Amino acid sequence: MGKKLSTKQIEAFRRDGFVSPIDIFSEEDALQLRKKLETAEKKWPEAFDGAARNNAHLCITCLDQIVHNEILLDAVEDLIGPNILNYGTVLFIKEPQDPGFVSWHQDARYMGLEPHIGITAWIALSESSDESGCMKMIPRSHGDIKEHEDTFGADNILTRGQEVLDVDENKAMSTPLRPGQASFHSATVIHSSQPNRSNDRRIGFVIQPFMPPHVVQTKSRVAAQLVRGKDTHNNFDRAGRPIQDMRLEDVSFRDKVNAIWAEHLYEGAKERRDF
């Protein structure tokens, strides 16, 4: 038994490469976080457009609060230990009846982080169901990095539209979440999500990844947040926390980090997109 996760949940993550659902916020608290996020969207639409969906926690306080939530970090600690870095975040928002989807892929493929021991935390701020396009996982697929094919598909919301070919979808398991719940998955587990066929937004806030400080960025140096414990390795520049929404210095720092991310994620690609 861990601080937050049960022995069964910890075993499931080790065995299958993911665990879901994990209760983090109440539905009421998740609704309040959603309201804060959507208020910020209306006030600063440019902060959520294209590549700005990456690392919005660096300049939007309600998202930073999620990253540092103690219950969430207790669950992470149960899997990777007491010293925890947050590498970054991504907002995956699917509008009602949105054709956007995520193809079968592994998070670790283009990130440049080694060893591949990070944990992606996917937090639902609205209902995430089969109808609204919740994530699907291939159990026990967390191992070696597979070859990915770039598609740059118009409705594929991954950077390169990258996908692992020949996935046996009959093995896939859905991970539906109520608002306030999270799923955790390994950086190497194969996963995807389908379009949102519901009449509500599907709002997912993804922390990608939480990792111990001995992980190394093999492509070029970038920043990360120390969210719990100590960092005696100094493999990353230190990212701070926003004290108010959209301060110019925080926005500038987010843009600097995102520019480095783009170099990493699009390395070797034949084209680029603005996300």
JSON list of C-alpha atoms in Angstrom, two decimals, residues 39-203:
[
{"chain": "A", "resi": 39, "resn": "THR", "atom": "CA", "xyz": [-12.37, 31.89, -18.12]},
{"chain": "A", "resi": 40, "resn": "ALA", "atom": "CA", "xyz": [-8.68, 32.12, -19.02]},
{"chain": "A", "resi": 41, "resn": "GLU", "atom": "CA", "xyz": [-9.44, 30.78, -22.51]},
{"chain": "A", "resi": 42, "resn": "LYS", "atom": "CA", "xyz": [-11.96, 33.55, -23.10]},
{"chain": "A", "resi": 43, "resn": "LYS", "atom": "CA", "xyz": [-9.65, 36.25, -21.75]},
{"chain": "A", "resi": 44, "resn": "TRP", "atom": "CA", "xyz": [-6.49, 35.06, -23.50]},
{"chain": "A", "resi": 45, "resn": "PRO", "atom": "CA", "xyz": [-7.48, 32.84, -26.47]},
{"chain": "A", "resi": 46, "resn": "GLU", "atom": "CA", "xyz": [-3.97, 33.10, -27.86]},
{"chain": "A", "resi": 47, "resn": "ALA", "atom": "CA", "xyz": [-2.71, 31.25, -24.78]},
{"chain": "A", "resi": 48, "resn": "PHE", "atom": "CA", "xyz": [-4.49, 28.07, -25.90]},
{"chain": "A", "resi": 49, "resn": "ASP", "atom": "CA", "xyz": [-3.94, 28.14, -29.65]},
{"chain": "A", "resi": 50, "resn": "GLY", "atom": "CA", "xyz": [-1.56, 25.86, -31.52]},
{"chain": "A", "resi": 51, "resn": "ALA", "atom": "CA", "xyz": [1.73, 25.25, -29.75]},
{"chain": "A", "resi": 52, "resn": "ALA", "atom": "CA", "xyz": [0.56, 27.35, -26.78]},
{"chain": "A", "resi": 53, "resn": "ARG", "atom": "CA", "xyz": [-1.41, 24.31, -25.61]},
{"chain": "A", "resi": 54, "resn": "ASN", "atom": "CA", "xyz": [2.01, 23.01, -24.54]},
{"chain": "A", "resi": 55, "resn": "ASN", "atom": "CA", "xyz": [3.23, 24.04, -21.10]},
{"chain": "A", "resi": 56, "resn": "ALA", "atom": "CA", "xyz": [0.33, 26.36, -20.31]},
{"chain": "A", "resi": 57, "resn": "HIS", "atom": "CA", "xyz": [1.00, 25.58, -16.64]},
{"chain": "A", "resi": 58, "resn": "LEU", "atom": "CA", "xyz": [4.00, 27.92, -16.84]},
{"chain": "A", "resi": 59, "resn": "CYS", "atom": "CA", "xyz": [1.71, 30.94, -17.21]},
{"chain": "A", "resi": 60, "resn": "ILE", "atom": "CA", "xyz": [-1.79, 29.80, -16.07]},
{"chain": "A", "resi": 61, "resn": "THR", "atom": "CA", "xyz": [-2.07, 29.42, -12.30]},
{"chain": "A", "resi": 62, "resn": "CYS", "atom": "CA", "xyz": [-4.97, 26.94, -12.11]},
{"chain": "A", "resi": 63, "resn": "LEU", "atom": "CA", "xyz": [-2.99, 24.48, -14.26]},
{"chain": "A", "resi": 64, "resn": "ASP", "atom": "CA", "xyz": [0.12, 24.95, -12.14]},
{"chain": "A", "resi": 65, "resn": "GLN", "atom": "CA", "xyz": [-2.01, 24.15, -9.08]},
{"chain": "A", "resi": 66, "resn": "ILE", "atom": "CA", "xyz": [-3.00, 20.82, -10.63]},
{"chain": "A", "resi": 67, "resn": "VAL", "atom": "CA", "xyz": [0.64, 19.95, -11.30]},
{"chain": "A", "resi": 68, "resn": "HIS", "atom": "CA", "xyz": [1.48, 20.57, -7.63]},
{"chain": "A", "resi": 69, "resn": "ASN", "atom": "CA", "xyz": [-1.60, 18.91, -6.11]},
{"chain": "A", "resi": 70, "resn": "GLU", "atom": "CA", "xyz": [-0.47, 16.88, -3.11]},
{"chain": "A", "resi": 71, "resn": "ILE", "atom": "CA", "xyz": [-2.84, 13.96, -3.70]},
{"chain": "A", "resi": 72, "resn": "LEU", "atom": "CA", "xyz": [-1.64, 13.68, -7.29]},
{"chain": "A", "resi": 73, "resn": "LEU", "atom": "CA", "xyz": [2.00, 13.81, -6.20]},
{"chain": "A", "resi": 74, "resn": "ASP", "atom": "CA", "xyz": [1.38, 11.17, -3.51]},
{"chain": "A", "resi": 75, "resn": "ALA", "atom": "CA", "xyz": [0.18, 8.82, -6.25]},
{"chain": "A", "resi": 76, "resn": "VAL", "atom": "CA", "xyz": [3.19, 9.64, -8.43]},
{"chain": "A", "resi": 77, "resn": "GLU", "atom": "CA", "xyz": [5.54, 9.06, -5.51]},
{"chain": "A", "resi": 78, "resn": "ASP", "atom": "CA", "xyz": [4.09, 5.58, -5.07]},
{"chain": "A", "resi": 79, "resn": "LEU", "atom": "CA", "xyz": [5.47, 4.72, -8.52]},
{"chain": "A", "resi": 80, "resn": "ILE", "atom": "CA", "xyz": [8.70, 6.67, -8.97]},
{"chain": "A", "resi": 81, "resn": "GLY", "atom": "CA", "xyz": [9.81, 7.71, -5.49]},
{"chain": "A", "resi": 82, "resn": "PRO", "atom": "CA", "xyz": [9.94, 10.94, -3.45]},
{"chain": "A", "resi": 83, "resn": "ASN", "atom": "CA", "xyz": [12.04, 13.10, -5.79]},
{"chain": "A", "resi": 84, "resn": "ILE", "atom": "CA", "xyz": [9.86, 14.26, -8.67]},
{"chain": "A", "resi": 85, "resn": "LEU", "atom": "CA", "xyz": [10.31, 16.56, -11.66]},
{"chain": "A", "resi": 86, "resn": "ASN", "atom": "CA", "xyz": [7.53, 17.73, -13.95]},
{"chain": "A", "resi": 87, "resn": "TYR", "atom": "CA", "xyz": [8.91, 17.89, -17.50]},
{"chain": "A", "resi": 88, "resn": "GLY", "atom": "CA", "xyz": [5.89, 19.63, -19.02]},
{"chain": "A", "resi": 89, "resn": "THR", "atom": "CA", "xyz": [2.18, 19.64, -19.80]},
{"chain": "A", "resi": 90, "resn": "VAL", "atom": "CA", "xyz": [-0.18, 19.48, -22.76]},
{"chain": "A", "resi": 91, "resn": "LEU", "atom": "CA", "xyz": [-3.85, 20.43, -23.01]},
{"chain": "A", "resi": 92, "resn": "PHE", "atom": "CA", "xyz": [-5.84, 17.96, -25.08]},
{"chain": "A", "resi": 93, "resn": "ILE", "atom": "CA", "xyz": [-9.23, 19.59, -25.63]},
{"chain": "A", "resi": 94, "resn": "LYS", "atom": "CA", "xyz": [-11.73, 18.05, -28.03]},
{"chain": "A", "resi": 95, "resn": "GLU", "atom": "CA", "xyz": [-14.73, 20.20, -28.84]},
{"chain": "A", "resi": 96, "resn": "PRO", "atom": "CA", "xyz": [-18.23, 18.64, -29.15]},
{"chain": "A", "resi": 97, "resn": "GLN", "atom": "CA", "xyz": [-18.49, 16.51, -32.29]},
{"chain": "A", "resi": 98, "resn": "ASP", "atom": "CA", "xyz": [-14.80, 17.17, -32.93]},
{"chain": "A", "resi": 99, "resn": "PRO", "atom": "CA", "xyz": [-13.21, 14.78, -35.49]},
{"chain": "A", "resi": 100, "resn": "GLY", "atom": "CA", "xyz": [-9.80, 15.14, -33.84]},
{"chain": "A", "resi": 101, "resn": "PHE", "atom": "CA", "xyz": [-8.19, 11.91, -32.67]},
{"chain": "A", "resi": 102, "resn": "VAL", "atom": "CA", "xyz": [-4.89, 10.58, -31.34]},
{"chain": "A", "resi": 103, "resn": "SER", "atom": "CA", "xyz": [-3.30, 7.69, -33.22]},
{"chain": "A", "resi": 104, "resn": "TRP", "atom": "CA", "xyz": [-1.61, 4.69, -31.58]},
{"chain": "A", "resi": 105, "resn": "HIS", "atom": "CA", "xyz": [1.74, 5.88, -30.27]},
{"chain": "A", "resi": 106, "resn": "GLN", "atom": "CA", "xyz": [4.26, 5.88, -27.42]},
{"chain": "A", "resi": 107, "resn": "ASP", "atom": "CA", "xyz": [4.95, 9.15, -25.58]},
{"chain": "A", "resi": 108, "resn": "ALA", "atom": "CA", "xyz": [8.67, 8.48, -25.27]},
{"chain": "A", "resi": 109, "resn": "ARG", "atom": "CA", "xyz": [9.33, 8.13, -29.02]},
{"chain": "A", "resi": 110, "resn": "TYR", "atom": "CA", "xyz": [10.45, 11.69, -29.80]},
{"chain": "A", "resi": 111, "resn": "MET", "atom": "CA", "xyz": [10.92, 13.32, -26.41]},
{"chain": "A", "resi": 112, "resn": "GLY", "atom": "CA", "xyz": [14.63, 12.58, -25.92]},
{"chain": "A", "resi": 113, "resn": "LEU", "atom": "CA", "xyz": [14.24, 11.56, -22.27]},
{"chain": "A", "resi": 114, "resn": "GLU", "atom": "CA", "xyz": [16.24, 8.56, -21.08]},
{"chain": "A", "resi": 115, "resn": "PRO", "atom": "CA", "xyz": [15.74, 6.18, -19.43]},
{"chain": "A", "resi": 116, "resn": "HIS", "atom": "CA", "xyz": [12.07, 5.83, -20.43]},
{"chain": "A", "resi": 117, "resn": "ILE", "atom": "CA", "xyz": [10.72, 5.69, -16.88]},
{"chain": "A", "resi": 118, "resn": "GLY", "atom": "CA", "xyz": [8.50, 8.77, -16.80]},
{"chain": "A", "resi": 119, "resn": "ILE", "atom": "CA", "xyz": [4.80, 8.64, -15.98]},
{"chain": "A", "resi": 120, "resn": "THR", "atom": "CA", "xyz": [2.16, 10.51, -17.96]},
{"chain": "A", "resi": 121, "resn": "ALA", "atom": "CA", "xyz": [-0.71, 11.72, -15.75]},
{"chain": "A", "resi": 122, "resn": "TRP", "atom": "CA", "xyz": [-3.95, 12.40, -17.68]},
{"chain": "A", "resi": 123, "resn": "ILE", "atom": "CA", "xyz": [-6.39, 14.48, -15.59]},
{"chain": "A", "resi": 124, "resn": "ALA", "atom": "CA", "xyz": [-10.01, 14.82, -16.67]},
{"chain": "A", "resi": 125, "resn": "LEU", "atom": "CA", "xyz": [-11.65, 18.24, -16.19]},
{"chain": "A", "resi": 126, "resn": "SER", "atom": "CA", "xyz": [-14.79, 17.04, -17.98]},
{"chain": "A", "resi": 127, "resn": "GLU", "atom": "CA", "xyz": [-16.23, 13.58, -18.49]},
{"chain": "A", "resi": 128, "resn": "SER", "atom": "CA", "xyz": [-13.96, 11.37, -20.57]},
{"chain": "A", "resi": 129, "resn": "SER", "atom": "CA", "xyz": [-15.93, 8.44, -21.94]},
{"chain": "A", "resi": 130, "resn": "ASP", "atom": "CA", "xyz": [-15.95, 6.20, -24.98]},
{"chain": "A", "resi": 131, "resn": "GLU", "atom": "CA", "xyz": [-18.43, 8.62, -26.54]},
{"chain": "A", "resi": 132, "resn": "SER", "atom": "CA", "xyz": [-16.28, 11.68, -25.85]},
{"chain": "A", "resi": 133, "resn": "GLY", "atom": "CA", "xyz": [-13.03, 10.02, -26.91]},
{"chain": "A", "resi": 134, "resn": "CYS", "atom": "CA", "xyz": [-11.33, 8.71, -23.78]},
{"chain": "A", "resi": 135, "resn": "MET", "atom": "CA", "xyz": [-7.92, 7.12, -24.04]},
{"chain": "A", "resi": 136, "resn": "LYS", "atom": "CA", "xyz": [-7.43, 3.49, -24.94]},
{"chain": "A", "resi": 137, "resn": "MET", "atom": "CA", "xyz": [-4.40, 1.47, -23.86]},
{"chain": "A", "resi": 138, "resn": "ILE", "atom": "CA", "xyz": [-2.76, -1.70, -25.12]},
{"chain": "A", "resi": 139, "resn": "PRO", "atom": "CA", "xyz": [-2.00, -3.60, -21.90]},
{"chain": "A", "resi": 140, "resn": "ARG", "atom": "CA", "xyz": [1.57, -4.85, -21.44]},
{"chain": "A", "resi": 141, "resn": "SER", "atom": "CA", "xyz": [2.84, -2.97, -24.49]},
{"chain": "A", "resi": 142, "resn": "HIS", "atom": "CA", "xyz": [5.28, -0.91, -22.40]},
{"chain": "A", "resi": 143, "resn": "GLY", "atom": "CA", "xyz": [8.66, -2.10, -23.54]},
{"chain": "A", "resi": 144, "resn": "ASP", "atom": "CA", "xyz": [10.95, -1.19, -26.39]},
{"chain": "A", "resi": 145, "resn": "ILE", "atom": "CA", "xyz": [10.27, 1.88, -28.50]},
{"chain": "A", "resi": 146, "resn": "LYS", "atom": "CA", "xyz": [8.43, 0.88, -31.68]},
{"chain": "A", "resi": 147, "resn": "GLU", "atom": "CA", "xyz": [8.86, 2.35, -35.13]},
{"chain": "A", "resi": 148, "resn": "HIS", "atom": "CA", "xyz": [6.41, 5.20, -35.76]},
{"chain": "A", "resi": 149, "resn": "GLU", "atom": "CA", "xyz": [5.19, 6.49, -39.10]},
{"chain": "A", "resi": 150, "resn": "ASP", "atom": "CA", "xyz": [4.54, 10.22, -39.55]},
{"chain": "A", "resi": 151, "resn": "THR", "atom": "CA", "xyz": [1.14, 10.89, -41.13]},
{"chain": "A", "resi": 152, "resn": "PHE", "atom": "CA", "xyz": [0.52, 14.60, -40.43]},
{"chain": "A", "resi": 153, "resn": "GLY", "atom": "CA", "xyz": [-3.16, 13.70, -40.72]},
{"chain": "A", "resi": 154, "resn": "ALA", "atom": "CA", "xyz": [-5.45, 16.74, -40.67]},
{"chain": "A", "resi": 155, "resn": "ASP", "atom": "CA", "xyz": [-7.55, 15.37, -37.80]},
{"chain": "A", "resi": 156, "resn": "ASN", "atom": "CA", "xyz": [-4.67, 13.77, -35.93]},
{"chain": "A", "resi": 157, "resn": "ILE", "atom": "CA", "xyz": [-3.87, 16.05, -32.98]},
{"chain": "A", "resi": 158, "resn": "LEU", "atom": "CA", "xyz": [-0.39, 14.65, -32.32]},
{"chain": "A", "resi": 159, "resn": "THR", "atom": "CA", "xyz": [2.50, 16.84, -33.47]},
{"chain": "A", "resi": 160, "resn": "ARG", "atom": "CA", "xyz": [3.60, 14.63, -36.37]},
{"chain": "A", "resi": 161, "resn": "GLY", "atom": "CA", "xyz": [0.45, 12.52, -36.56]},
{"chain": "A", "resi": 162, "resn": "GLN", "atom": "CA", "xyz": [2.80, 9.71, -35.61]},
{"chain": "A", "resi": 163, "resn": "GLU", "atom": "CA", "xyz": [1.49, 6.19, -35.26]},
{"chain": "A", "resi": 164, "resn": "VAL", "atom": "CA", "xyz": [2.62, 2.67, -34.50]},
{"chain": "A", "resi": 165, "resn": "LEU", "atom": "CA", "xyz": [1.50, 0.34, -37.27]},
{"chain": "A", "resi": 166, "resn": "ASP", "atom": "CA", "xyz": [-0.06, -3.11, -36.93]},
{"chain": "A", "resi": 167, "resn": "VAL", "atom": "CA", "xyz": [-1.50, -2.58, -33.45]},
{"chain": "A", "resi": 168, "resn": "ASP", "atom": "CA", "xyz": [-3.92, -5.32, -32.40]},
{"chain": "A", "resi": 169, "resn": "GLU", "atom": "CA", "xyz": [-6.87, -3.13, -31.42]},
{"chain": "A", "resi": 170, "resn": "ASN", "atom": "CA", "xyz": [-8.74, -6.15, -30.09]},
{"chain": "A", "resi": 171, "resn": "LYS", "atom": "CA", "xyz": [-6.46, -5.93, -27.06]},
{"chain": "A", "resi": 172, "resn": "ALA", "atom": "CA", "xyz": [-7.28, -2.28, -26.36]},
{"chain": "A", "resi": 173, "resn": "MET", "atom": "CA", "xyz": [-8.79, -1.22, -23.03]},
{"chain": "A", "resi": 174, "resn": "SER", "atom": "CA", "xyz": [-10.73, 2.03, -22.55]},
{"chain": "A", "resi": 175, "resn": "THR", "atom": "CA", "xyz": [-9.91, 4.29, -19.60]},
{"chain": "A", "resi": 176, "resn": "PRO", "atom": "CA", "xyz": [-13.07, 6.34, -18.94]},
{"chain": "A", "resi": 177, "resn": "LEU", "atom": "CA", "xyz": [-12.74, 9.04, -16.29]},
{"chain": "A", "resi": 178, "resn": "ARG", "atom": "CA", "xyz": [-15.18, 11.23, -14.41]},
{"chain": "A", "resi": 179, "resn": "PRO", "atom": "CA", "xyz": [-14.19, 14.87, -13.87]},
{"chain": "A", "resi": 180, "resn": "GLY", "atom": "CA", "xyz": [-11.47, 14.95, -11.23]},
{"chain": "A", "resi": 181, "resn": "GLN", "atom": "CA", "xyz": [-10.09, 11.50, -11.92]},
{"chain": "A", "resi": 182, "resn": "ALA", "atom": "CA", "xyz": [-6.74, 10.67, -13.51]},
{"chain": "A", "resi": 183, "resn": "SER", "atom": "CA", "xyz": [-5.11, 7.83, -15.33]},
{"chain": "A", "resi": 184, "resn": "PHE", "atom": "CA", "xyz": [-1.36, 7.14, -15.25]},
{"chain": "A", "resi": 185, "resn": "HIS", "atom": "CA", "xyz": [0.51, 5.47, -18.07]},
{"chain": "A", "resi": 186, "resn": "SER", "atom": "CA", "xyz": [4.07, 4.53, -18.83]},
{"chain": "A", "resi": 187, "resn": "ALA", "atom": "CA", "xyz": [6.08, 6.59, -21.32]},
{"chain": "A", "resi": 188, "resn": "THR", "atom": "CA", "xyz": [6.32, 3.48, -23.51]},
{"chain": "A", "resi": 189, "resn": "VAL", "atom": "CA", "xyz": [2.81, 2.02, -23.37]},
{"chain": "A", "resi": 190, "resn": "ILE", "atom": "CA", "xyz": [0.94, 2.16, -26.70]},
{"chain": "A", "resi": 191, "resn": "HIS", "atom": "CA", "xyz": [-2.23, 4.25, -26.49]},
{"chain": "A", "resi": 192, "resn": "SER", "atom": "CA", "xyz": [-4.68, 6.33, -28.53]},
{"chain": "A", "resi": 193, "resn": "SER", "atom": "CA", "xyz": [-8.02, 8.14, -28.39]},
{"chain": "A", "resi": 194, "resn": "GLN", "atom": "CA", "xyz": [-10.96, 8.54, -30.73]},
{"chain": "A", "resi": 195, "resn": "PRO", "atom": "CA", "xyz": [-13.00, 11.64, -31.77]},
{"chain": "A", "resi": 196, "resn": "ASN", "atom": "CA", "xyz": [-15.43, 13.33, -29.40]},
{"chain": "A", "resi": 197, "resn": "ARG", "atom": "CA", "xyz": [-18.96, 12.29, -30.44]},
{"chain": "A", "resi": 198, "resn": "SER", "atom": "CA", "xyz": [-20.58, 13.86, -27.39]},
{"chain": "A", "resi": 199, "resn": "ASN", "atom": "CA", "xyz": [-22.19, 17.28, -26.95]},
{"chain": "A", "resi": 200, "resn": "ASP", "atom": "CA", "xyz": [-19.73, 18.49, -24.32]},
{"chain": "A", "resi": 201, "resn": "ARG", "atom": "CA", "xyz": [-16.07, 19.39, -24.48]},
{"chain": "A", "resi": 202, "resn": "ARG", "atom": "CA", "xyz": [-13.62, 16.67, -23.52]},
{"chain": "A", "resi": 203, "resn": "ILE", "atom": "CA", "xyz": [-10.94, 18.48, -21.53]}
]
